[in-house]
PDB file of C-alpha atoms in Angstrom:
ATOM      1  CA  LYS A   1       0.000   0.000   0.000  1.00 70.00           C
ATOM      2  CA  ASN A   2       1.341   3.439  -0.880  1.00 74.00           C
ATOM      3  CA  GLN A   3       1.969   5.278   2.375  1.00 87.00           C
ATOM      4  CA  VAL A   4       3.932   8.251   3.608  1.00 93.00           C
ATOM      5  CA  GLU A   5       4.783   8.445   7.308  1.00 95.00           C
ATOM      6  CA  GLN A   6       6.229  11.516   8.980  1.00 96.00           C
ATOM      7  CA  SER A   7       7.835  12.040  12.354  1.00 96.00           C
ATOM      8  CA  PRO A   8       7.670  13.625  14.763  1.00 96.00           C
ATOM      9  CA  GLN A   9       4.004  14.559  14.705  1.00 94.00           C
ATOM     10  CA  SER A  10       4.834  17.866  16.384  1.00 95.00           C
ATOM     11  CA  LEU A  11       7.962  19.678  17.453  1.00 97.00           C
ATOM     12  CA  ILE A  12       8.698  22.766  19.536  1.00 97.00           C
ATOM     13  CA  ILE A  13      12.074  24.482  19.277  1.00 97.00           C
ATOM     14  CA  LEU A  14      13.591  27.791  20.301  1.00 97.00           C
ATOM     15  CA  GLU A  15      14.275  30.469  17.749  1.00 98.00           C
ATOM     16  CA  GLY A  16      17.733  30.110  16.246  1.00 97.00           C
ATOM     17  CA  LYS A  17      17.949  26.355  16.799  1.00 97.00           C
ATOM     18  CA  ASN A  18      18.152  23.727  14.096  1.00 98.00           C
ATOM     19  CA  CYS A  19      15.769  20.829  13.621  1.00 98.00           C
ATOM     20  CA  THR A  20      15.295  17.789  11.407  1.00 98.00           C
ATOM     21  CA  LEU A  21      12.008  16.319  10.247  1.00 98.00           C
ATOM     22  CA  GLN A  22      11.694  12.769   8.958  1.00 98.00           C
ATOM     23  CA  CYS A  23       9.686  11.131   6.193  1.00 98.00           C
ATOM     24  CA  ASN A  24       9.485   7.412   5.380  1.00 97.00           C
ATOM     25  CA  TYR A  25       7.542   6.109   2.433  1.00 95.00           C
ATOM     26  CA  THR A  26       6.452   2.886   0.811  1.00 93.00           C
ATOM     27  CA  VAL A  27       5.213   4.482  -2.402  1.00 84.00           C
ATOM     28  CA  SER A  28       6.092   2.648  -5.576  1.00 83.00           C
ATOM     29  CA  PRO A  29       7.076   3.201  -8.320  1.00 86.00           C
ATOM     30  CA  PHE A  30       8.762   6.314  -7.002  1.00 87.00           C
ATOM     31  CA  SER A  31       8.797   9.456  -9.124  1.00 86.00           C
ATOM     32  CA  ASN A  32       9.838  12.252  -6.787  1.00 90.00           C
ATOM     33  CA  LEU A  33       9.567  13.537  -3.241  1.00 93.00           C
ATOM     34  CA  ARG A  34       8.515  17.019  -2.272  1.00 93.00           C
ATOM     35  CA  TRP A  35       8.530  18.940   0.958  1.00 96.00           C
ATOM     36  CA  TYR A  36       5.850  21.554   1.452  1.00 94.00           C
ATOM     37  CA  LYS A  37       5.296  24.191   4.098  1.00 95.00           C
ATOM     38  CA  GLN A  38       1.696  24.821   5.060  1.00 93.00           C
ATOM     39  CA  ASP A  39       0.670  27.732   7.218  1.00 91.00           C
ATOM     40  CA  THR A  40      -2.590  27.313   9.108  1.00 85.00           C
ATOM     41  CA  GLY A  41      -5.574  27.783   6.804  1.00 82.00           C
ATOM     42  CA  ARG A  42      -3.424  28.213   3.718  1.00 86.00           C
ATOM     43  CA  GLY A  43      -2.436  26.057   0.783  1.00 87.00           C
ATOM     44  CA  PRO A  44       0.859  24.137   0.817  1.00 90.00           C
ATOM     45  CA  VAL A  45       3.876  25.942  -0.613  1.00 91.00           C
ATOM     46  CA  SER A  46       6.722  24.004  -2.170  1.00 89.00           C
ATOM     47  CA  LEU A  47      10.133  23.979  -0.501  1.00 94.00           C
ATOM     48  CA  THR A  48      12.014  21.324  -2.464  1.00 92.00           C
ATOM     49  CA  ILE A  49      11.439  18.612  -5.019  1.00 90.00           C
ATOM     50  CA  MET A  50      13.834  15.678  -5.325  1.00 91.00           C
ATOM     51  CA  THR A  51      14.078  12.975  -7.931  1.00 89.00           C
ATOM     52  CA  PHE A  52      15.453   9.465  -7.560  1.00 85.00           C
ATOM     53  CA  SER A  53      19.015  10.459  -8.407  1.00 88.00           C
ATOM     54  CA  GLU A  54      19.254  13.383  -5.995  1.00 90.00           C
ATOM     55  CA  ASN A  55      20.593  12.888  -2.475  1.00 93.00           C
ATOM     56  CA  THR A  56      20.361  16.406  -1.172  1.00 96.00           C
ATOM     57  CA  LYS A  57      18.841  19.711  -2.171  1.00 95.00           C
ATOM     58  CA  SER A  58      18.871  23.057  -0.426  1.00 95.00           C
ATOM     59  CA  ASN A  59      16.553  26.033  -0.512  1.00 93.00           C
ATOM     60  CA  GLY A  60      17.915  28.747   1.747  1.00 95.00           C
ATOM     61  CA  ARG A  61      17.789  27.501   5.317  1.00 97.00           C
ATOM     62  CA  TYR A  62      15.993  24.317   4.241  1.00 97.00           C
ATOM     63  CA  THR A  63      17.994  21.247   3.224  1.00 97.00           C
ATOM     64  CA  ALA A  64      16.281  18.045   2.135  1.00 97.00           C
ATOM     65  CA  THR A  65      17.947  14.662   1.852  1.00 97.00           C
ATOM     66  CA  LEU A  66      16.753  11.553   0.115  1.00 96.00           C
ATOM     67  CA  ASP A  67      17.838   7.940   0.464  1.00 95.00           C
ATOM     68  CA  ALA A  68      15.949   6.086  -2.235  1.00 91.00           C
ATOM     69  CA  ASP A  69      17.321   2.727  -1.080  1.00 92.00           C
ATOM     70  CA  THR A  70      15.875   2.986   2.410  1.00 94.00           C
ATOM     71  CA  LYS A  71      12.963   5.145   1.222  1.00 94.00           C
ATOM     72  CA  GLN A  72      13.676   7.863   3.716  1.00 96.00           C
ATOM     73  CA  SER A  73      13.882  11.616   3.479  1.00 97.00           C
ATOM     74  CA  SER A  74      14.655  14.362   5.939  1.00 98.00           C
ATOM     75  CA  LEU A  75      14.146  18.110   6.008  1.00 98.00           C
ATOM     76  CA  HIS A  76      16.698  20.064   8.007  1.00 98.00           C
ATOM     77  CA  ILE A  77      15.906  23.627   9.034  1.00 98.00           C
ATOM     78  CA  THR A  78      18.857  25.761  10.050  1.00 98.00           C
ATOM     79  CA  ALA A  79      18.738  28.763  12.369  1.00 98.00           C
ATOM     80  CA  SER A  80      14.981  28.600  12.804  1.00 97.00           C
ATOM     81  CA  GLN A  81      12.878  31.736  12.734  1.00 97.00           C
ATOM     82  CA  LEU A  82       9.462  32.438  14.218  1.00 97.00           C
ATOM     83  CA  SER A  83       8.029  32.450  10.697  1.00 96.00           C
ATOM     84  CA  ASP A  84       9.086  28.819  10.289  1.00 97.00           C
ATOM     85  CA  SER A  85       6.183  27.839  12.542  1.00 97.00           C
ATOM     86  CA  ALA A  86       3.954  25.791  10.240  1.00 96.00           C
ATOM     87  CA  SER A  87       3.164  22.255   9.180  1.00 95.00           C
ATOM     88  CA  TYR A  88       5.769  20.582   7.005  1.00 96.00           C
ATOM     89  CA  ILE A  89       4.385  17.994   4.666  1.00 95.00           C
ATOM     90  CA  CYS A  90       6.222  15.275   2.791  1.00 95.00           C
ATOM     91  CA  VAL A  91       4.597  14.340  -0.515  1.00 92.00           C
ATOM     92  CA  VAL A  92       5.709  11.411  -2.630  1.00 91.00           C
ATOM     93  CA  SER A  93       4.764  11.092  -6.281  1.00 86.00           C
ATOM     94  CA  TYR A  94       4.358   7.773  -8.037  1.00 81.00           C
ATOM     95  CA  ASN A  95       3.115   6.551 -11.406  1.00 72.00           C
ATOM     96  CA  ASN A  96       4.487   9.875 -12.664  1.00 62.00           C
ATOM     97  CA  ASN A  97       1.540  12.030 -11.686  1.00 66.00           C
ATOM     98  CA  ASP A  98      -0.131  10.736  -8.525  1.00 74.00           C
ATOM     99  CA  MET A  99       0.818  12.123  -5.140  1.00 78.00           C
ATOM    100  CA  ARG A 100       0.468  10.838  -1.605  1.00 84.00           C
ATOM    101  CA  PHE A 101       0.704  13.169   1.348  1.00 88.00           C
ATOM    102  CA  GLY A 102       2.160  12.541   4.766  1.00 92.00           C
ATOM    103  CA  ALA A 103       0.256  13.757   7.803  1.00 91.00           C
ATOM    104  CA  GLY A 104       2.811  16.497   8.366  1.00 93.00           C
ATOM    105  CA  THR A 105       4.964  17.653  11.247  1.00 96.00           C
ATOM    106  CA  ARG A 106       3.648  20.643  13.139  1.00 95.00           C
ATOM    107  CA  LEU A 107       6.645  22.863  13.959  1.00 97.00           C
ATOM    108  CA  THR A 108       6.398  25.619  16.539  1.00 97.00           C
ATOM    109  CA  VAL A 109       9.303  28.031  16.911  1.00 97.00           C
ATOM    110  CA  LYS A 110       9.273  29.937  20.174  1.00 97.00           C
ATOM    111  CA  PRO A 111      11.209  33.127  20.977  1.00 96.00           C
TER     112      PRO A 111
ATOM    113  CA  GLU B   1       4.284  35.050 -10.366  1.00 74.00           C
ATOM    114  CA  PRO B   2       1.437  32.886 -11.706  1.00 77.00           C
ATOM    115  CA  GLU B   3      -0.840  31.363  -9.101  1.00 88.00           C
ATOM    116  CA  VAL B   4      -3.769  29.029  -8.699  1.00 93.00           C
ATOM    117  CA  THR B   5      -6.915  30.898  -7.709  1.00 94.00           C
ATOM    118  CA  GLN B   6      -9.802  29.370  -5.810  1.00 96.00           C
ATOM    119  CA  THR B   7     -13.248  30.802  -5.153  1.00 96.00           C
ATOM    120  CA  PRO B   8     -14.997  31.245  -2.860  1.00 96.00           C
ATOM    121  CA  SER B   9     -12.574  31.381   0.050  1.00 95.00           C
ATOM    122  CA  HIS B  10     -15.331  30.267   2.404  1.00 96.00           C
ATOM    123  CA  GLN B  11     -18.634  28.571   1.632  1.00 97.00           C
ATOM    124  CA  VAL B  12     -21.329  27.758   4.133  1.00 97.00           C
ATOM    125  CA  THR B  13     -24.088  25.460   2.970  1.00 97.00           C
ATOM    126  CA  GLN B  14     -26.925  23.475   4.448  1.00 97.00           C
ATOM    127  CA  MET B  15     -26.739  19.721   4.554  1.00 97.00           C
ATOM    128  CA  GLY B  16     -28.222  18.225   1.415  1.00 97.00           C
ATOM    129  CA  GLN B  17     -27.451  21.215  -0.766  1.00 97.00           C
ATOM    130  CA  GLU B  18     -25.173  21.156  -3.792  1.00 97.00           C
ATOM    131  CA  VAL B  19     -21.987  23.236  -3.883  1.00 97.00           C
ATOM    132  CA  ILE B  20     -19.564  24.066  -6.651  1.00 97.00           C
ATOM    133  CA  LEU B  21     -16.003  24.963  -5.784  1.00 97.00           C
ATOM    134  CA  ARG B  22     -14.082  26.802  -8.440  1.00 96.00           C
ATOM    135  CA  CYS B  23     -10.427  26.853  -9.365  1.00 96.00           C
ATOM    136  CA  VAL B  24      -8.482  28.682 -12.029  1.00 95.00           C
ATOM    137  CA  PRO B  25      -5.248  26.759 -12.572  1.00 93.00           C
ATOM    138  CA  ILE B  26      -2.107  28.261 -14.028  1.00 90.00           C
ATOM    139  CA  SER B  27      -2.778  28.710 -17.719  1.00 85.00           C
ATOM    140  CA  ASN B  28      -0.147  26.454 -19.294  1.00 85.00           C
ATOM    141  CA  HIS B  29      -0.556  23.621 -16.797  1.00 88.00           C
ATOM    142  CA  LEU B  30      -1.966  20.297 -17.894  1.00 86.00           C
ATOM    143  CA  TYR B  31      -2.562  18.329 -14.687  1.00 88.00           C
ATOM    144  CA  PHE B  32      -5.162  19.325 -12.156  1.00 91.00           C
ATOM    145  CA  TYR B  33      -5.990  17.958  -8.754  1.00 91.00           C
ATOM    146  CA  TRP B  34      -8.477  18.369  -5.975  1.00 94.00           C
ATOM    147  CA  TYR B  35      -7.539  17.613  -2.385  1.00 94.00           C
ATOM    148  CA  ARG B  36      -9.337  18.064   0.876  1.00 95.00           C
ATOM    149  CA  GLN B  37      -8.117  18.584   4.405  1.00 92.00           C
ATOM    150  CA  ILE B  38     -10.456  18.029   7.312  1.00 93.00           C
ATOM    151  CA  LEU B  39      -9.538  20.289  10.218  1.00 89.00           C
ATOM    152  CA  GLY B  40      -6.531  18.909  12.070  1.00 84.00           C
ATOM    153  CA  GLN B  41      -6.039  16.040   9.651  1.00 86.00           C
ATOM    154  CA  LYS B  42      -3.749  15.435   6.727  1.00 84.00           C
ATOM    155  CA  VAL B  43      -4.322  16.435   3.138  1.00 88.00           C
ATOM    156  CA  GLU B  44      -6.233  13.738   1.245  1.00 89.00           C
ATOM    157  CA  PHE B  45      -6.196  13.162  -2.479  1.00 87.00           C
ATOM    158  CA  LEU B  46      -9.591  13.315  -4.167  1.00 93.00           C
ATOM    159  CA  VAL B  47      -9.103  13.297  -7.925  1.00 92.00           C
ATOM    160  CA  SER B  48      -6.650  14.035 -10.695  1.00 88.00           C
ATOM    161  CA  PHE B  49      -7.667  15.356 -14.104  1.00 90.00           C
ATOM    162  CA  TYR B  50      -5.728  15.345 -17.349  1.00 87.00           C
ATOM    163  CA  ASN B  51      -6.680  15.828 -20.963  1.00 84.00           C
ATOM    164  CA  ASN B  52     -10.246  16.648 -20.013  1.00 85.00           C
ATOM    165  CA  GLU B  53     -10.874  13.467 -18.123  1.00 89.00           C
ATOM    166  CA  ILE B  54     -10.354  11.955 -14.712  1.00 91.00           C
ATOM    167  CA  SER B  55      -7.045  10.092 -14.570  1.00 86.00           C
ATOM    168  CA  GLU B  56      -7.365   8.824 -11.015  1.00 84.00           C
ATOM    169  CA  LYS B  57      -9.743   9.157  -8.116  1.00 88.00           C
ATOM    170  CA  SER B  58      -9.623   8.077  -4.502  1.00 88.00           C
ATOM    171  CA  GLU B  59     -12.171   6.083  -2.567  1.00 89.00           C
ATOM    172  CA  ILE B  60     -13.396   9.376  -1.119  1.00 92.00           C
ATOM    173  CA  PHE B  61     -14.410  10.576  -4.565  1.00 94.00           C
ATOM    174  CA  ASP B  62     -17.703   8.735  -4.845  1.00 93.00           C
ATOM    175  CA  ASP B  63     -20.812   9.474  -6.891  1.00 94.00           C
ATOM    176  CA  GLN B  64     -21.450  12.509  -4.729  1.00 95.00           C
ATOM    177  CA  PHE B  65     -18.486  14.266  -6.363  1.00 97.00           C
ATOM    178  CA  SER B  66     -17.842  15.357  -9.916  1.00 96.00           C
ATOM    179  CA  VAL B  67     -15.260  17.515 -11.673  1.00 96.00           C
ATOM    180  CA  GLU B  68     -15.217  19.310 -14.948  1.00 92.00           C
ATOM    181  CA  ARG B  69     -13.342  21.930 -16.899  1.00 89.00           C
ATOM    182  CA  PRO B  70     -16.231  23.639 -18.629  1.00 82.00           C
ATOM    183  CA  ASP B  71     -14.458  26.425 -20.490  1.00 82.00           C
ATOM    184  CA  GLY B  72     -10.802  25.495 -20.686  1.00 77.00           C
ATOM    185  CA  SER B  73      -9.805  27.703 -17.784  1.00 83.00           C
ATOM    186  CA  ASN B  74     -11.989  26.964 -14.772  1.00 91.00           C
ATOM    187  CA  PHE B  75     -11.707  23.618 -13.007  1.00 94.00           C
ATOM    188  CA  THR B  76     -14.671  22.869 -10.774  1.00 96.00           C
ATOM    189  CA  LEU B  77     -15.495  20.409  -8.042  1.00 97.00           C
ATOM    190  CA  LYS B  78     -19.197  19.759  -7.513  1.00 97.00           C
ATOM    191  CA  ILE B  79     -20.472  18.121  -4.374  1.00 97.00           C
ATOM    192  CA  ARG B  80     -24.061  16.955  -4.611  1.00 95.00           C
ATOM    193  CA  SER B  81     -26.181  16.597  -1.504  1.00 94.00           C
ATOM    194  CA  THR B  82     -23.528  17.731   0.952  1.00 97.00           C
ATOM    195  CA  LYS B  83     -23.067  15.959   4.272  1.00 96.00           C
ATOM    196  CA  LEU B  84     -21.738  17.272   7.554  1.00 97.00           C
ATOM    197  CA  GLU B  85     -18.557  15.272   7.084  1.00 96.00           C
ATOM    198  CA  ASP B  86     -17.839  17.116   3.844  1.00 97.00           C
ATOM    199  CA  SER B  87     -16.809  20.116   5.936  1.00 97.00           C
ATOM    200  CA  ALA B  88     -13.135  20.664   5.137  1.00 96.00           C
ATOM    201  CA  MET B  89     -10.641  22.809   3.278  1.00 95.00           C
ATOM    202  CA  TYR B  90     -10.634  21.942  -0.390  1.00 97.00           C
ATOM    203  CA  PHE B  91      -7.424  22.635  -2.287  1.00 95.00           C
ATOM    204  CA  CYS B  92      -6.949  22.769  -6.000  1.00 95.00           C
ATOM    205  CA  ALA B  93      -3.478  22.143  -7.444  1.00 92.00           C
ATOM    206  CA  SER B  94      -2.032  22.226 -10.915  1.00 90.00           C
ATOM    207  CA  TYR B  95       1.248  21.516 -12.538  1.00 83.00           C
ATOM    208  CA  PRO B  96       2.774  21.408 -15.981  1.00 82.00           C
ATOM    209  CA  GLN B  97       3.409  18.283 -17.935  1.00 72.00           C
ATOM    210  CA  GLY B  98       6.064  16.079 -16.409  1.00 59.00           C
ATOM    211  CA  SER B  99       6.328  14.256 -13.116  1.00 56.00           C
ATOM    212  CA  ASP B 100       9.254  16.293 -11.829  1.00 66.00           C
ATOM    213  CA  THR B 101       7.739  19.689 -12.235  1.00 73.00           C
ATOM    214  CA  GLU B 102       6.436  21.903  -9.517  1.00 78.00           C
ATOM    215  CA  ALA B 103       2.895  21.578  -8.218  1.00 82.00           C
ATOM    216  CA  PHE B 104       1.156  24.798  -7.265  1.00 89.00           C
ATOM    217  CA  PHE B 105      -1.668  24.909  -4.763  1.00 91.00           C
ATOM    218  CA  GLY B 106      -4.463  27.395  -4.411  1.00 94.00           C
ATOM    219  CA  GLN B 107      -5.260  28.965  -1.067  1.00 93.00           C
ATOM    220  CA  GLY B 108      -8.212  26.672  -0.585  1.00 95.00           C
ATOM    221  CA  THR B 109     -11.952  26.929  -0.081  1.00 96.00           C
ATOM    222  CA  ARG B 110     -13.210  26.326   3.422  1.00 96.00           C
ATOM    223  CA  LEU B 111     -16.492  24.446   3.124  1.00 98.00           C
ATOM    224  CA  THR B 112     -18.734  24.375   6.162  1.00 97.00           C
ATOM    225  CA  VAL B 113     -21.813  22.171   6.023  1.00 97.00           C
ATOM    226  CA  VAL B 114     -24.404  22.972   8.681  1.00 97.00           C
TER     227      VAL B 114
END
């Protein structure tokens, strides 16, 4: 069954600290993996998109990694800011166009 | 920057009524999706649409739901005879041809069924 599991479910960190969010998937055949940021009541906004051959990709303070062998991905946030408080969603595409969403990690950055 | 536009932003309807949620995808995109997110839960796939027909639908997308692209720009989701459990945020997304291209989401329509 095509599933995407994220951990932790929620996370609280202090402003300026780093954190890492995890995503494990069983989706097959794999096309790509995306990380989205979703503010409360808003649509998801793309952070990174990674294909099978990519191990790491950065977007500013966000760095995503992908291990296609173990079917794991992580999103590392460096020097967190208050505006990073949001849900971070891992989305895995398969069969070229279909996407499965993880439940998200709710990140709260406190001053 | 091009964006996906959804209307209305909030819709309140009585149980049993029909609603139509509207989306204007980015103009040169070919793949269109509807998702829903019940409050506090994860985003759930409803349906994907390509080349003027449904390419895949989830078990949620039963006979109560339908989609169409009536005029080549708007992409609509119709819910017939709404139920209380249909209350959710409904997101439209589009992306260009190709599996490794970016998907863009609208800001969502909050549907409240009373």
